[in-house]
Amino acid sequence: MCWLMAEITRFSGHSDWIELEFVERERTPSELMRLGIRLHLAGLSLSNTVSELEKFGVQRSRKAVHDWVHKADLQPSSDASPDHVAVDETVIRVDGQRYWLYAAVDPDTNRFLHVRLFSTTTTALTEIFLRELREKHDVENAVFLVDGAQHLQTALHRAGLRFRMERHGNRNAVERVFREVKRRTSSFSNSFSHVQPTTAEEWLQTFAVWWNSLN
């Protein structure tokens, strides 16, 4: 058993951020469930994740691993007080349709602060995103780093939040995490097929928690 736990630690690293309250009856050791979640978020397909778990004598279906990821219901942690917040959006395809991934990132830590998926990009939806961000974190005195998107600047102005246009420098933090999202979703050809937008959003929020655990 000691060798098994050592191997799990080597593959999974620190996993305390994965809560498993959703488990009603434990058919799989909790550390292996955490391992499966981490491996999938780190870039392994469901099939390859299942193959890795089989090395530890655990046979689970692709659907089981998929359910672990989504039932964990992970969200980026709250109560940060960043000096700067980089905000942007990028297109993600969900079952062939275009959706906009909104993200707020602390450029000093390279961590996600908030993630949402919307069917379009408007000033009203941006205001919703900013309201949720303010409910989670202390950003009243932060300077928001934005590009030239008018709807984003308008929403920040209406919210009374300070912002500065910046195409490089600290704002590159959000571009870096978006590149990682694109890299990770490229295994789905940058598209979530046969899933609901809420399922895609849950996966992206869980991915944000995994990313934060590395930074």
PDB file of N, CA and C in Angstrom, residues 1 3-8 10-11 28-29 32 35-36 39 44 46-60 65 68:
ATOM      1  N   MET A   1       0.824  -1.203   0.000  1.00  0.00           N
ATOM      2  CA  MET A   1       0.000   0.000   0.000  1.00  0.00           C
ATOM      3  C   MET A   1       0.862   1.259   0.000  1.00  0.00           C
ATOM      4  N   TRP A   3       3.749   1.774  -1.480  1.00  0.00           N
ATOM      5  CA  TRP A   3       4.214   2.082  -2.826  1.00  0.00           C
ATOM      6  C   TRP A   3       3.106   2.695  -3.666  1.00  0.00           C
ATOM      7  N   LEU A   4       1.866   2.244  -3.408  1.00  0.00           N
ATOM      8  CA  LEU A   4       0.733   2.776  -4.156  1.00  0.00           C
ATOM      9  C   LEU A   4       0.535   4.250  -3.850  1.00  0.00           C
ATOM     10  N   MET A   5       0.582   4.611  -2.561  1.00  0.00           N
ATOM     11  CA  MET A   5       0.384   6.007  -2.180  1.00  0.00           C
ATOM     12  C   MET A   5       1.511   6.879  -2.712  1.00  0.00           C
ATOM     13  N   ALA A   6       2.737   6.344  -2.742  1.00  0.00           N
ATOM     14  CA  ALA A   6       3.869   7.099  -3.268  1.00  0.00           C
ATOM     15  C   ALA A   6       3.689   7.390  -4.752  1.00  0.00           C
ATOM     16  N   GLU A   7       3.201   6.406  -5.498  1.00  0.00           N
ATOM     17  CA  GLU A   7       2.963   6.602  -6.928  1.00  0.00           C
ATOM     18  C   GLU A   7       1.859   7.617  -7.164  1.00  0.00           C
ATOM     19  N   ILE A   8       0.803   7.547  -6.349  1.00  0.00           N
ATOM     20  CA  ILE A   8      -0.295   8.503  -6.495  1.00  0.00           C
ATOM     21  C   ILE A   8       0.211   9.923  -6.259  1.00  0.00           C
ATOM     22  N   ARG A  10       3.230  11.019  -6.615  1.00  0.00           N
ATOM     23  CA  ARG A  10       4.118  11.428  -7.705  1.00  0.00           C
ATOM     24  C   ARG A  10       3.331  11.940  -8.901  1.00  0.00           C
ATOM     25  N   PHE A  11       2.199  11.311  -9.205  1.00  0.00           N
ATOM     26  CA  PHE A  11       1.404  11.719 -10.356  1.00  0.00           C
ATOM     27  C   PHE A  11       0.513  12.911 -10.048  1.00  0.00           C
ATOM     28  N   THR A  28     -14.188   4.036  -5.365  1.00  0.00           N
ATOM     29  CA  THR A  28     -12.816   4.334  -5.746  1.00  0.00           C
ATOM     30  C   THR A  28     -12.139   5.074  -4.600  1.00  0.00           C
ATOM     31  N   PRO A  29     -10.910   4.698  -4.221  1.00  0.00           N
ATOM     32  CA  PRO A  29     -10.190   5.447  -3.182  1.00  0.00           C
ATOM     33  C   PRO A  29     -10.159   6.939  -3.517  1.00  0.00           C
ATOM     34  N   LEU A  32      -7.310   8.346  -5.541  1.00  0.00           N
ATOM     35  CA  LEU A  32      -7.331   7.995  -6.960  1.00  0.00           C
ATOM     36  C   LEU A  32      -8.375   8.811  -7.713  1.00  0.00           C
ATOM     37  N   LEU A  35      -6.662  11.973  -8.264  1.00  0.00           N
ATOM     38  CA  LEU A  35      -5.681  11.771  -9.320  1.00  0.00           C
ATOM     39  C   LEU A  35      -6.345  11.832 -10.688  1.00  0.00           C
ATOM     40  N   GLY A  36      -7.470  11.139 -10.841  1.00  0.00           N
ATOM     41  CA  GLY A  36      -8.181  11.139 -12.119  1.00  0.00           C
ATOM     42  C   GLY A  36      -8.598  12.541 -12.533  1.00  0.00           C
ATOM     43  N   LEU A  39      -5.355  14.509 -13.562  1.00  0.00           N
ATOM     44  CA  LEU A  39      -4.796  14.075 -14.839  1.00  0.00           C
ATOM     45  C   LEU A  39      -5.614  14.580 -16.013  1.00  0.00           C
ATOM     46  N   LEU A  44      -4.769  15.030 -20.076  1.00  0.00           N
ATOM     47  CA  LEU A  44      -5.067  13.693 -20.572  1.00  0.00           C
ATOM     48  C   LEU A  44      -6.524  13.593 -21.006  1.00  0.00           C
ATOM     49  N   LEU A  46     -10.100  11.541 -21.533  1.00  0.00           N
ATOM     50  CA  LEU A  46     -10.793  10.643 -20.618  1.00  0.00           C
ATOM     51  C   LEU A  46     -10.286   9.210 -20.769  1.00  0.00           C
ATOM     52  N   SER A  47     -10.075   8.799 -22.022  1.00  0.00           N
ATOM     53  CA  SER A  47      -9.591   7.428 -22.268  1.00  0.00           C
ATOM     54  C   SER A  47      -8.223   7.206 -21.648  1.00  0.00           C
ATOM     55  N   ASN A  48      -7.311   8.165 -21.816  1.00  0.00           N
ATOM     56  CA  ASN A  48      -5.973   8.017 -21.259  1.00  0.00           C
ATOM     57  C   ASN A  48      -5.980   8.101 -19.733  1.00  0.00           C
ATOM     58  N   THR A  49      -6.899   8.911 -19.190  1.00  0.00           N
ATOM     59  CA  THR A  49      -7.025   8.984 -17.733  1.00  0.00           C
ATOM     60  C   THR A  49      -7.473   7.641 -17.177  1.00  0.00           C
ATOM     61  N   VAL A  50      -8.451   7.025 -17.857  1.00  0.00           N
ATOM     62  CA  VAL A  50      -8.913   5.694 -17.446  1.00  0.00           C
ATOM     63  C   VAL A  50      -7.760   4.702 -17.489  1.00  0.00           C
ATOM     64  N   SER A  51      -6.922   4.782 -18.532  1.00  0.00           N
ATOM     65  CA  SER A  51      -5.780   3.868 -18.663  1.00  0.00           C
ATOM     66  C   SER A  51      -4.790   4.050 -17.522  1.00  0.00           C
ATOM     67  N   GLU A  52      -4.561   5.298 -17.105  1.00  0.00           N
ATOM     68  CA  GLU A  52      -3.643   5.551 -15.991  1.00  0.00           C
ATOM     69  C   GLU A  52      -4.196   4.985 -14.695  1.00  0.00           C
ATOM     70  N   LEU A  53      -5.496   5.128 -14.485  1.00  0.00           N
ATOM     71  CA  LEU A  53      -6.103   4.593 -13.262  1.00  0.00           C
ATOM     72  C   LEU A  53      -6.031   3.065 -13.227  1.00  0.00           C
ATOM     73  N   GLU A  54      -6.103   2.451 -14.405  1.00  0.00           N
ATOM     74  CA  GLU A  54      -6.024   0.991 -14.457  1.00  0.00           C
ATOM     75  C   GLU A  54      -4.670   0.479 -13.966  1.00  0.00           C
ATOM     76  N   LYS A  55      -3.625   1.310 -14.048  1.00  0.00           N
ATOM     77  CA  LYS A  55      -2.302   0.919 -13.565  1.00  0.00           C
ATOM     78  C   LYS A  55      -2.305   0.719 -12.055  1.00  0.00           C
ATOM     79  N   PHE A  56      -3.293   1.331 -11.383  1.00  0.00           N
ATOM     80  CA  PHE A  56      -3.416   1.185  -9.937  1.00  0.00           C
ATOM     81  C   PHE A  56      -4.487   0.157  -9.572  1.00  0.00           C
ATOM     82  N   GLY A  57      -4.916  -0.613 -10.574  1.00  0.00           N
ATOM     83  CA  GLY A  57      -5.894  -1.662 -10.320  1.00  0.00           C
ATOM     84  C   GLY A  57      -7.319  -1.168 -10.216  1.00  0.00           C
ATOM     85  N   VAL A  58      -7.582   0.046 -10.702  1.00  0.00           N
ATOM     86  CA  VAL A  58      -8.928   0.629 -10.636  1.00  0.00           C
ATOM     87  C   VAL A  58      -9.495   0.716 -12.044  1.00  0.00           C
ATOM     88  N   GLN A  59     -10.639   0.096 -12.268  1.00  0.00           N
ATOM     89  CA  GLN A  59     -11.288   0.137 -13.573  1.00  0.00           C
ATOM     90  C   GLN A  59     -12.559   0.975 -13.480  1.00  0.00           C
ATOM     91  N   ARG A  60     -12.536   2.111 -14.140  1.00  0.00           N
ATOM     92  CA  ARG A  60     -13.689   3.002 -14.170  1.00  0.00           C
ATOM     93  C   ARG A  60     -13.928   3.450 -15.607  1.00  0.00           C
ATOM     94  N   VAL A  65     -15.184   9.164 -14.803  1.00  0.00           N
ATOM     95  CA  VAL A  65     -14.177  10.216 -14.626  1.00  0.00           C
ATOM     96  C   VAL A  65     -14.776  11.572 -14.969  1.00  0.00           C
ATOM     97  N   TRP A  68     -16.811  12.720 -12.113  1.00  0.00           N
ATOM     98  CA  TRP A  68     -16.003  13.192 -10.980  1.00  0.00           C
ATOM     99  C   TRP A  68     -15.641  14.658 -11.166  1.00  0.00           C
TER     100      TRP A  68
END
